């Protein structure tokens, strides 16, 4: 079976069991505790928490996943990946162990056609219920059921919260690939038993004291690696030999001229190119852009690691775009987002590959310095930390550093390198939780107890509601006293919680005797709004009925700015091209800012046209509509999804007139004219292929223009010109200043080296006064300074022919210059320079009043000046 057939057969099978087929979520998760989406169940955390009702109790997905903790291992094995596809089926309080086990067995044997005699099953050591299901209900022989400990077969969401035993399915690949031990079985470190499916029985709630209480609703979460199943079904022992990944390896072979199997090192490089090019393509499509931190750093590291291994394979030309295009070709049908963002993917990959070429050169220079430093100190070993810096900062493989050091007679301290590498891995594991997700915070507890917060802010600025949770210093409390800072959770709220770039609302929560001042509103966990602030007076308790009121005028300013971002986004795409995608934004009451993908600076004329186009739409007074629909329907309507944003199955659409139609959950004006005016105040780069534009609207735009006009009035007064003549006068003054600075600098340079007036003693009388002389070491600017110093002393009819050697480059220089009267009398600087410059092995030119030349042979300066004297004398 091909990978695509396995993917489809799995989803169809569970649809036949009543599951809803749901799309993969983004690689950028909603959960702030996770760097990347690393499992199929990540998108369902709010469902397990009770914060979101997706309208189904059974679901099946093929989730795109990324894991980064073992990037350095990828390529050395056949099973580790930075990107992979996880097939999963889920039950939200519906079916449980009996169905999950029976269906896993049925799909494996009846649909995939696996030999039942090759299947083995592990269960948690205390889970007698699961053993009974496999043995008595499914009919698995007892000798092929293995009990394993908590490390392998017990899943926990965190120190507290939902957890439960697991059961894993293994495929026996045969004794020939095993360790040969008589007791070899699932759980052995050898490759014989390949674990391909994990069934998690989420049945307990772990309390703070460690006790396990049964959950009122038991859940099922399963994960089956598509690549591993494809390897089994296609009879290969490496995921890189399966159909889709083998196609990427094949293209890498074509690009490099190196075949898989030619050598261990080249095989690693070929596998890395296949794996990393797929991960890079999907990450960019989900809104991740190269940077030096977070997800952007992961992307940049994968890109550079792939490029580096391409160079190790001998590929010197750019190649990553070709691999990305192959990924789009293979995976574009199940994941249309990579097709939608194809142009952007190509642009980012190409730019990053070009940039890394320069980094490689810098790395070589760093290594040369490190080697020289070691040799000067008499060392025979290069510090391993230097090798790690080259690996981490410049993308150099250890092997390349070791090879270059060896050529210089040095060894690399591999132990120090390994220690530095392991320290980095530990830091990564400590700071990046990209292979787990957590329950257990005070907000998780509130969410499980009361569910999601109802948002009524699209229609109401004020509402009567109830306090359902209070959190102080990370702990739940029942009562709040005056003067205490806290987060208050309400059953319903008109406060917009920060998301999609729009800042959270401020305002008040009141009872008859208490006032809680809200300084911000946020989502500590998806769907649960927390109102952050402090209690100004009285006391507030869980269960109290309160009136929640937003700061209406502040919200109005935010609404204007938010709708303006959509209009500006439309104008940017019209002027700069369809590759432009919004990639992050800030919608505050006093300004708006958003980042967008673009590969070069935006010109002043382009900015003017963007602003003009956006304001035309504002003044045309278009209606602004918000409504909800399904994500599938929105895509059919051609609605633009903001780059990098995550969307559920039901989405909110914003339409401005008939020209802008985007997905957005923010608050907006009713008609475009309410924005008043959009004024762009800045545009610039904020990263590779990423630009930032900032603007103000309405009263803030008016204030900005008033400040600009005040500055203009002050400048016009100082220059004694009209407001609209300031630019011309400023340009004139700048030109004069530069001329004066240049003349002064040249004269200063000439005066500091020698006294040019001494040359007057040798002036020739050839119908005008001419100085032909060699000047001590001088730059071209210095020679012009000598002419400036002599011109007034020579009178109206004066000329010079000067020669010198540049003190830095050692190159010969010639200068001929004359006054207008000297030119009228027959002097021609251009003719002189063309006549004498061959003596210095060069050439030059200019005007009759001034010409200059440079060359390669400084020995010829004196001959050139001698010919000049002869030429002028004959004249």
PDB file of N, CA and C in Angstrom, residues 449-450 453 463-469 488-493 509 531 540-548:
ATOM      1  N   UNK A 449     -13.797  22.539  35.675  1.00  0.00           N
ATOM      2  CA  UNK A 449     -14.948  22.659  36.571  1.00  0.00           C
ATOM      3  C   UNK A 449     -16.118  23.403  35.943  1.00  0.00           C
ATOM      4  N   UNK A 450     -15.830  24.474  35.155  1.00  0.00           N
ATOM      5  CA  UNK A 450     -16.928  25.345  34.692  1.00  0.00           C
ATOM      6  C   UNK A 450     -17.016  25.448  33.177  1.00  0.00           C
ATOM      7  N   UNK A 453     -15.442  30.217  28.729  1.00  0.00           N
ATOM      8  CA  UNK A 453     -16.072  31.513  28.973  1.00  0.00           C
ATOM      9  C   UNK A 453     -16.910  31.897  27.753  1.00  0.00           C
ATOM     10  N   UNK A 463     -22.338  43.462  30.630  1.00  0.00           N
ATOM     11  CA  UNK A 463     -23.229  42.320  30.871  1.00  0.00           C
ATOM     12  C   UNK A 463     -23.228  41.963  32.351  1.00  0.00           C
ATOM     13  N   UNK A 464     -24.328  41.390  32.803  1.00  0.00           N
ATOM     14  CA  UNK A 464     -24.401  40.856  34.154  1.00  0.00           C
ATOM     15  C   UNK A 464     -24.014  39.390  34.097  1.00  0.00           C
ATOM     16  N   UNK A 465     -23.103  38.977  34.962  1.00  0.00           N
ATOM     17  CA  UNK A 465     -22.583  37.614  34.893  1.00  0.00           C
ATOM     18  C   UNK A 465     -22.176  37.158  36.291  1.00  0.00           C
ATOM     19  N   UNK A 466     -21.455  36.051  36.354  1.00  0.00           N
ATOM     20  CA  UNK A 466     -21.109  35.460  37.651  1.00  0.00           C
ATOM     21  C   UNK A 466     -19.618  35.146  37.692  1.00  0.00           C
ATOM     22  N   UNK A 467     -18.989  35.357  38.867  1.00  0.00           N
ATOM     23  CA  UNK A 467     -17.584  34.994  39.068  1.00  0.00           C
ATOM     24  C   UNK A 467     -17.502  33.484  39.260  1.00  0.00           C
ATOM     25  N   UNK A 468     -16.698  32.824  38.421  1.00  0.00           N
ATOM     26  CA  UNK A 468     -16.569  31.361  38.524  1.00  0.00           C
ATOM     27  C   UNK A 468     -15.168  30.933  38.948  1.00  0.00           C
ATOM     28  N   UNK A 469     -14.238  31.884  39.030  1.00  0.00           N
ATOM     29  CA  UNK A 469     -12.895  31.524  39.466  1.00  0.00           C
ATOM     30  C   UNK A 469     -12.062  32.749  39.769  1.00  0.00           C
ATOM     31  N   UNK A 488      -9.483  37.228  37.432  1.00  0.00           N
ATOM     32  CA  UNK A 488     -10.867  36.860  37.699  1.00  0.00           C
ATOM     33  C   UNK A 488     -11.465  36.216  36.468  1.00  0.00           C
ATOM     34  N   UNK A 489     -12.113  35.063  36.643  1.00  0.00           N
ATOM     35  CA  UNK A 489     -12.753  34.342  35.549  1.00  0.00           C
ATOM     36  C   UNK A 489     -14.258  34.462  35.708  1.00  0.00           C
ATOM     37  N   UNK A 490     -14.915  34.840  34.614  1.00  0.00           N
ATOM     38  CA  UNK A 490     -16.363  35.035  34.622  1.00  0.00           C
ATOM     39  C   UNK A 490     -17.049  33.973  33.758  1.00  0.00           C
ATOM     40  N   UNK A 491     -18.316  33.721  34.050  1.00  0.00           N
ATOM     41  CA  UNK A 491     -19.076  32.766  33.238  1.00  0.00           C
ATOM     42  C   UNK A 491     -19.277  33.305  31.830  1.00  0.00           C
ATOM     43  N   UNK A 492     -19.509  34.603  31.715  1.00  0.00           N
ATOM     44  CA  UNK A 492     -19.654  35.269  30.423  1.00  0.00           C
ATOM     45  C   UNK A 492     -18.982  36.626  30.519  1.00  0.00           C
ATOM     46  N   UNK A 493     -18.535  37.155  29.382  1.00  0.00           N
ATOM     47  CA  UNK A 493     -17.803  38.424  29.436  1.00  0.00           C
ATOM     48  C   UNK A 493     -17.937  39.205  28.139  1.00  0.00           C
ATOM     49  N   UNK A 509     -15.127  45.389  36.722  1.00  0.00           N
ATOM     50  CA  UNK A 509     -16.070  44.359  37.178  1.00  0.00           C
ATOM     51  C   UNK A 509     -16.587  44.845  38.524  1.00  0.00           C
ATOM     52  N   UNK A 531      -9.453  37.876  33.474  1.00  0.00           N
ATOM     53  CA  UNK A 531      -9.438  39.329  33.572  1.00  0.00           C
ATOM     54  C   UNK A 531      -8.389  39.704  34.616  1.00  0.00           C
ATOM     55  N   UNK A 540     -14.546  40.426  46.785  1.00  0.00           N
ATOM     56  CA  UNK A 540     -15.140  39.714  45.656  1.00  0.00           C
ATOM     57  C   UNK A 540     -14.955  38.228  45.902  1.00  0.00           C
ATOM     58  N   UNK A 541     -16.005  37.439  45.659  1.00  0.00           N
ATOM     59  CA  UNK A 541     -15.939  36.005  45.937  1.00  0.00           C
ATOM     60  C   UNK A 541     -16.466  35.215  44.757  1.00  0.00           C
ATOM     61  N   UNK A 542     -15.994  33.973  44.662  1.00  0.00           N
ATOM     62  CA  UNK A 542     -16.517  33.063  43.648  1.00  0.00           C
ATOM     63  C   UNK A 542     -18.009  32.867  43.899  1.00  0.00           C
ATOM     64  N   UNK A 543     -18.796  32.994  42.858  1.00  0.00           N
ATOM     65  CA  UNK A 543     -20.249  32.880  42.973  1.00  0.00           C
ATOM     66  C   UNK A 543     -20.963  34.208  42.966  1.00  0.00           C
ATOM     67  N   UNK A 544     -20.217  35.317  43.167  1.00  0.00           N
ATOM     68  CA  UNK A 544     -20.833  36.644  43.177  1.00  0.00           C
ATOM     69  C   UNK A 544     -21.388  37.000  41.800  1.00  0.00           C
ATOM     70  N   UNK A 545     -22.524  37.671  41.813  1.00  0.00           N
ATOM     71  CA  UNK A 545     -23.072  38.240  40.579  1.00  0.00           C
ATOM     72  C   UNK A 545     -22.462  39.624  40.388  1.00  0.00           C
ATOM     73  N   UNK A 546     -21.951  39.901  39.180  1.00  0.00           N
ATOM     74  CA  UNK A 546     -21.230  41.144  38.923  1.00  0.00           C
ATOM     75  C   UNK A 546     -21.698  41.750  37.611  1.00  0.00           C
ATOM     76  N   UNK A 547     -21.368  43.025  37.436  1.00  0.00           N
ATOM     77  CA  UNK A 547     -21.571  43.716  36.158  1.00  0.00           C
ATOM     78  C   UNK A 547     -20.202  43.966  35.543  1.00  0.00           C
ATOM     79  N   UNK A 548     -19.977  43.397  34.378  1.00  0.00           N
ATOM     80  CA  UNK A 548     -18.694  43.538  33.683  1.00  0.00           C
ATOM     81  C   UNK A 548     -18.854  44.549  32.565  1.00  0.00           C
TER      82      UNK A 548
END
